Amino acid sequence: MTSIRAYVALTKPRIIELLLVTTLPAMVLAAGGLPRWQTVLATLVAGTLAAGSANALNCYLDRDIDALMRRTGHRPLALRDVSPNGALAFGTALGVIAVASMALFTNLLAAALTALAIAFYVVVYTMLLKRRTSQNIVWGGAAGCMPVLIGWSAVTGSLAWAPVLLFAVVFFWTPPHFWALAIRYRDDYARAGVPMLPVVASPVQVARQIVAYSWLTVATSLALWPLATGWVYGVLALGAGVALLAEAHRLLAAARSGSAGHPMRLFHLSNSYLAFVFLAVAVDTFLR
């Protein structure tokens, strides 16, 4: 049982939960209601396997720095509960099964986007960007936006402007969300030699970037209103956006005063914000 739990931990289940929160509402919007349950089940299962694959391979590649950081020191490879070869084989197998399942039970476009998401997270973010640039999470975070496109294409077999806007919401949301966490664990990243923005920039510079991306997030979420949603979504997204912006500006005000502020409060609020906005997409679709 210990070994099973260790392999499950490699997939980072809490991160997968957030990805699924964005996938299902995108599918609902694409279908104009509840999609076929078979399509929903296939997409969510394959999406879970794909995210688990990317996360397991990330753990394999980052096992050296994970062992140095307090936030990741409990991961299975850092604790040697799983062998590196075991993690590599496990992550690869999950990825193959995920892409094959998506192709078999949905369509080839959804399968191709699934493969792209895994490759982007593992190769572009983990291997190329993470240890080289403070903009790692900005561009690397695009992998976390892919479930929106995958969910939409699984239903329709195509893409459109609505899922592109939803992709952009998650894209702009990722930096303030992750940088808030990185502020809390700045010393961890510095010890591991990972140039996250809070490691290489002043608190005020980081907070300004967080505010800028928060504004882009909210603006993009509201752009969806006239394009593909109704007034229910608009009101809910606007209310959630005000809360996110208020917390981001509080962090900036604290940084300017020389205080640490409450970055983790912003981190947790950003989680709730994203879930709320995507829930609003689904609710609005069912009410129209």
Short mmCIF file of C-alpha atoms in Angstrom, two decimals:
data_model
loop_
_atom_site.label_atom_id
_atom_site.label_comp_id
_atom_site.label_asym_id
_atom_site.label_seq_id
_atom_site.Cartn_x
_atom_site.Cartn_y
_atom_site.Cartn_z
CA MET A 1 0.00 0.00 0.00
CA THR A 2 2.88 2.37 0.72
CA SER A 3 4.19 1.88 -2.80
CA ILE A 4 0.75 2.50 -4.33
CA ARG A 5 0.34 5.70 -2.34
CA ALA A 6 3.79 6.82 -3.44
CA TYR A 7 2.98 6.34 -7.12
CA VAL A 8 -0.32 8.17 -6.69
CA ALA A 9 1.54 11.02 -4.98
CA LEU A 10 3.77 11.34 -8.05
CA THR A 11 0.73 12.47 -10.03
CA LYS A 12 0.09 15.46 -7.69
CA PRO A 13 -3.66 14.82 -7.25
CA ARG A 14 -4.43 18.29 -5.86
CA ILE A 15 -3.14 19.93 -9.05
CA ILE A 16 -5.21 17.53 -11.16
CA GLU A 17 -8.36 18.61 -9.31
CA LEU A 18 -7.87 22.19 -10.46
CA LEU A 19 -7.34 21.11 -14.07
CA LEU A 20 -10.58 19.13 -14.06
CA VAL A 21 -12.43 22.16 -12.68
CA THR A 22 -11.59 24.01 -15.91
CA THR A 23 -12.24 21.09 -18.25
CA LEU A 24 -15.86 20.26 -17.47
CA PRO A 25 -17.28 23.81 -17.72
CA ALA A 26 -15.53 24.21 -21.08
CA MET A 27 -17.27 21.05 -22.24
CA VAL A 28 -20.63 22.32 -20.99
CA LEU A 29 -20.16 25.60 -22.86
CA ALA A 30 -19.13 23.73 -26.01
CA ALA A 31 -22.23 21.52 -25.87
CA GLY A 32 -24.60 24.33 -24.89
CA GLY A 33 -25.63 22.14 -21.96
CA LEU A 34 -24.65 18.77 -20.60
CA PRO A 35 -22.44 16.83 -23.06
CA ARG A 36 -22.82 13.09 -23.63
CA TRP A 37 -21.83 11.38 -20.42
CA GLN A 38 -19.55 9.00 -22.33
CA THR A 39 -17.59 11.95 -23.72
CA VAL A 40 -17.37 13.58 -20.29
CA LEU A 41 -16.17 10.38 -18.64
CA ALA A 42 -13.60 9.63 -21.34
CA THR A 43 -12.25 13.17 -21.32
CA LEU A 44 -11.99 13.47 -17.55
CA VAL A 45 -10.38 10.04 -17.13
CA ALA A 46 -7.91 10.57 -19.97
CA GLY A 47 -7.26 14.11 -18.78
CA THR A 48 -6.51 12.84 -15.28
CA LEU A 49 -4.07 10.28 -16.67
CA ALA A 50 -2.41 12.93 -18.86
CA ALA A 51 -1.97 15.36 -15.98
CA GLY A 52 -0.67 12.52 -13.82
CA SER A 53 1.81 11.62 -16.53
CA ALA A 54 3.13 15.17 -16.83
CA ASN A 55 3.39 15.54 -13.07
CA ALA A 56 5.15 12.20 -12.59
CA LEU A 57 7.68 13.03 -15.32
CA ASN A 58 8.16 16.45 -13.73
CA CYS A 59 8.95 14.74 -10.44
CA TYR A 60 11.44 12.49 -12.23
CA LEU A 61 13.26 15.41 -13.85
CA ASP A 62 13.17 17.63 -10.75
CA ARG A 63 14.09 14.98 -8.21
CA ASP A 64 17.41 16.68 -7.44
CA ILE A 65 15.94 20.07 -6.57
CA ASP A 66 12.83 18.62 -4.95
CA ALA A 67 15.08 17.06 -2.31
CA LEU A 68 16.48 20.51 -1.47
CA MET A 69 13.16 22.28 -0.98
CA ARG A 70 10.94 22.21 2.08
CA ARG A 71 7.78 22.40 -0.06
CA THR A 72 8.73 19.36 -2.17
CA GLY A 73 10.99 17.39 0.15
CA HIS A 74 8.14 15.00 0.96
CA ARG A 75 7.66 13.87 -2.63
CA PRO A 76 8.20 10.14 -3.31
CA LEU A 77 11.45 10.50 -5.28
CA ALA A 78 12.92 12.87 -2.71
CA LEU A 79 12.10 10.33 0.01
CA ARG A 80 13.24 7.43 -2.23
CA ASP A 81 9.86 5.73 -1.89
CA VAL A 82 9.91 5.30 -5.67
CA SER A 83 12.95 4.65 -7.87
CA PRO A 84 13.76 7.12 -10.67
CA ASN A 85 13.33 4.38 -13.28
CA GLY A 86 10.00 3.44 -11.74
CA ALA A 87 8.78 7.04 -11.88
CA LEU A 88 9.94 7.41 -15.49
CA ALA A 89 8.20 4.22 -16.59
CA PHE A 90 5.04 5.11 -14.67
CA GLY A 91 4.83 8.63 -16.10
CA THR A 92 5.48 7.43 -19.64
CA ALA A 93 2.87 4.68 -19.39
CA LEU A 94 0.23 7.08 -18.09
CA GLY A 95 0.92 9.44 -20.99
CA VAL A 96 0.63 6.74 -23.63
CA ILE A 97 -2.62 5.44 -22.14
CA ALA A 98 -4.02 8.98 -21.85
CA VAL A 99 -3.37 9.93 -25.47
CA ALA A 100 -4.55 6.57 -26.81
CA SER A 101 -7.74 6.74 -24.73
CA MET A 102 -8.48 10.27 -25.87
CA ALA A 103 -8.05 9.24 -29.51
CA LEU A 104 -10.17 6.12 -29.10
CA PHE A 105 -13.08 7.57 -27.12
CA THR A 106 -13.19 11.24 -28.27
CA ASN A 107 -11.30 12.38 -31.39
CA LEU A 108 -7.84 12.90 -32.83
CA LEU A 109 -7.75 16.66 -32.18
CA ALA A 110 -8.36 16.15 -28.47
CA ALA A 111 -5.71 13.42 -28.45
CA ALA A 112 -3.17 15.64 -30.21
CA LEU A 113 -3.80 18.48 -27.76
CA THR A 114 -3.39 16.03 -24.87
CA ALA A 115 -0.01 14.90 -26.20
CA LEU A 116 1.00 18.52 -26.72
CA ALA A 117 0.05 19.43 -23.15
CA ILE A 118 2.19 16.63 -21.69
CA ALA A 119 5.15 17.46 -23.92
CA PHE A 120 4.90 21.18 -23.25
CA TYR A 121 4.91 20.75 -19.47
CA VAL A 122 7.71 18.20 -19.43
CA VAL A 123 9.99 19.55 -22.15
CA VAL A 124 9.29 23.28 -22.44
CA TYR A 125 8.59 24.11 -18.81
CA THR A 126 10.48 21.52 -16.77
CA MET A 127 13.50 20.89 -19.00
CA LEU A 128 14.00 24.20 -20.82
CA LEU A 129 12.50 27.09 -18.83
CA LYS A 130 12.23 26.31 -15.13
CA ARG A 131 15.91 26.54 -14.25
CA ARG A 132 16.85 29.21 -16.82
CA THR A 133 14.46 32.16 -16.61
CA SER A 134 12.26 34.02 -14.16
CA GLN A 135 9.55 33.96 -16.85
CA ASN A 136 9.40 30.16 -16.55
CA ILE A 137 5.90 30.02 -15.12
CA VAL A 138 4.55 32.60 -17.57
CA TRP A 139 5.27 30.54 -20.67
CA GLY A 140 5.49 27.13 -19.08
CA GLY A 141 2.11 27.67 -17.48
CA ALA A 142 0.51 27.34 -20.90
CA ALA A 143 0.44 23.58 -20.33
CA GLY A 144 -2.02 24.10 -17.49
CA CYS A 145 -4.35 25.97 -19.86
CA MET A 146 -4.62 23.09 -22.32
CA PRO A 147 -7.46 21.20 -20.56
CA VAL A 148 -9.84 23.95 -21.68
CA LEU A 149 -8.96 23.35 -25.33
CA ILE A 150 -8.99 19.60 -24.85
CA GLY A 151 -12.44 19.63 -23.24
CA TRP A 152 -13.90 21.84 -25.97
CA SER A 153 -12.38 19.81 -28.82
CA ALA A 154 -13.51 16.53 -27.25
CA VAL A 155 -17.11 17.75 -27.56
CA THR A 156 -16.96 19.57 -30.89
CA GLY A 157 -13.97 18.12 -32.75
CA SER A 158 -12.80 21.67 -33.41
CA LEU A 159 -11.72 24.89 -31.70
CA ALA A 160 -13.27 28.36 -31.53
CA TRP A 161 -12.71 31.77 -29.98
CA ALA A 162 -14.56 30.94 -26.75
CA PRO A 163 -12.12 28.21 -25.63
CA VAL A 164 -9.20 30.41 -26.73
CA LEU A 165 -10.45 33.11 -24.34
CA LEU A 166 -10.85 30.55 -21.57
CA PHE A 167 -7.31 29.39 -22.30
CA ALA A 168 -6.17 33.03 -21.94
CA VAL A 169 -7.96 33.38 -18.61
CA VAL A 170 -5.97 30.48 -17.18
CA PHE A 171 -2.80 31.68 -18.90
CA PHE A 172 -2.92 35.15 -17.32
CA TRP A 173 -4.14 33.72 -13.99
CA THR A 174 -1.19 31.34 -13.60
CA PRO A 175 1.62 33.88 -12.88
CA PRO A 176 -0.07 35.72 -9.99
CA HIS A 177 -1.31 32.42 -8.59
CA PHE A 178 2.11 30.76 -8.67
CA TRP A 179 4.16 33.84 -7.77
CA ALA A 180 2.10 34.25 -4.61
CA LEU A 181 3.16 30.72 -3.64
CA ALA A 182 6.75 31.41 -4.72
CA ILE A 183 6.89 34.44 -2.40
CA ARG A 184 6.07 32.14 0.50
CA TYR A 185 8.74 29.63 -0.57
CA ARG A 186 11.29 32.09 -1.91
CA ASP A 187 14.12 30.66 0.22
CA ASP A 188 13.35 27.16 -1.08
CA TYR A 189 13.70 28.22 -4.70
CA ALA A 190 16.82 30.23 -3.95
CA ARG A 191 18.41 27.22 -2.24
CA ALA A 192 17.60 25.02 -5.22
CA GLY A 193 18.90 27.61 -7.71
CA VAL A 194 15.54 28.03 -9.45
CA PRO A 195 15.13 31.64 -10.66
CA MET A 196 11.46 32.14 -9.79
CA LEU A 197 10.55 35.82 -10.00
CA PRO A 198 10.48 36.39 -6.20
CA VAL A 199 14.07 35.08 -6.05
CA VAL A 200 15.49 37.50 -8.63
CA ALA A 201 13.22 40.56 -8.27
CA SER A 202 12.30 42.89 -5.40
CA PRO A 203 9.00 42.38 -3.54
CA VAL A 204 7.60 45.55 -5.13
CA GLN A 205 8.52 44.37 -8.64
CA VAL A 206 6.92 41.00 -7.99
CA ALA A 207 3.76 42.58 -6.60
CA ARG A 208 3.50 44.90 -9.60
CA GLN A 209 3.72 41.92 -11.94
CA ILE A 210 1.07 40.12 -9.90
CA VAL A 211 -1.25 43.13 -10.16
CA ALA A 212 -0.66 43.47 -13.91
CA TYR A 213 -1.43 39.83 -14.63
CA SER A 214 -4.44 39.92 -12.31
CA TRP A 215 -5.88 42.80 -14.34
CA LEU A 216 -5.25 40.85 -17.55
CA THR A 217 -6.97 37.82 -16.03
CA VAL A 218 -10.09 39.76 -15.09
CA ALA A 219 -10.22 41.68 -18.38
CA THR A 220 -9.95 38.44 -20.37
CA SER A 221 -12.63 36.76 -18.28
CA LEU A 222 -15.01 39.65 -18.99
CA ALA A 223 -14.22 39.52 -22.72
CA LEU A 224 -15.95 36.13 -22.75
CA TRP A 225 -19.20 37.78 -21.63
CA PRO A 226 -20.36 39.29 -24.96
CA LEU A 227 -18.80 36.50 -27.01
CA ALA A 228 -20.23 33.32 -25.54
CA THR A 229 -22.03 33.89 -22.21
CA GLY A 230 -24.92 35.83 -20.69
CA TRP A 231 -25.47 38.31 -17.91
CA VAL A 232 -25.31 35.70 -15.13
CA TYR A 233 -21.72 34.88 -16.05
CA GLY A 234 -20.87 38.57 -16.49
CA VAL A 235 -22.09 39.53 -13.02
CA LEU A 236 -20.42 36.56 -11.30
CA ALA A 237 -17.12 37.01 -13.16
CA LEU A 238 -17.10 40.72 -12.38
CA GLY A 239 -17.67 40.10 -8.67
CA ALA A 240 -14.94 37.46 -8.54
CA GLY A 241 -12.60 39.77 -10.45
CA VAL A 242 -13.09 42.60 -7.99
CA ALA A 243 -12.14 40.26 -5.13
CA LEU A 244 -9.01 39.05 -6.95
CA LEU A 245 -7.88 42.57 -7.85
CA ALA A 246 -8.46 43.85 -4.33
CA GLU A 247 -6.24 41.13 -2.86
CA ALA A 248 -3.53 41.69 -5.49
CA HIS A 249 -3.48 45.43 -4.75
CA ARG A 250 -3.30 44.72 -1.00
CA LEU A 251 -0.16 42.68 -1.64
CA LEU A 252 1.34 45.54 -3.65
CA ALA A 253 0.50 48.07 -0.93
CA ALA A 254 2.14 45.82 1.65
CA ALA A 255 5.28 45.46 -0.50
CA ARG A 256 5.52 49.22 -0.92
CA SER A 257 5.31 49.67 2.85
CA GLY A 258 8.10 47.14 3.42
CA SER A 259 5.75 44.48 4.79
CA ALA A 260 5.60 40.86 3.66
CA GLY A 261 1.84 41.03 3.31
CA HIS A 262 -0.19 37.84 2.94
CA PRO A 263 0.82 36.12 -0.29
CA MET A 264 -0.76 32.81 0.69
CA ARG A 265 -4.10 34.55 1.12
CA LEU A 266 -3.83 35.62 -2.51
CA PHE A 267 -2.75 32.10 -3.50
CA HIS A 268 -5.82 30.50 -1.90
CA LEU A 269 -8.13 33.23 -3.18
CA SER A 270 -6.81 32.73 -6.72
CA ASN A 271 -7.73 29.05 -6.51
CA SER A 272 -11.25 29.96 -5.49
CA TYR A 273 -11.41 32.66 -8.17
CA LEU A 274 -10.61 30.27 -11.02
CA ALA A 275 -13.03 27.62 -9.79
CA PHE A 276 -15.76 30.24 -9.34
CA VAL A 277 -15.31 31.78 -12.80
CA PHE A 278 -15.46 28.39 -14.53
CA LEU A 279 -18.43 27.35 -12.40
CA ALA A 280 -20.08 30.59 -13.55
CA VAL A 281 -19.52 29.49 -17.16
CA ALA A 282 -21.41 26.26 -16.54
CA VAL A 283 -24.21 27.88 -14.51
CA ASP A 284 -24.72 30.57 -17.13
CA THR A 285 -24.89 27.95 -19.89
CA PHE A 286 -27.57 25.93 -18.09
CA LEU A 287 -29.63 29.05 -17.31
CA ARG A 288 -29.68 30.41 -20.85
#
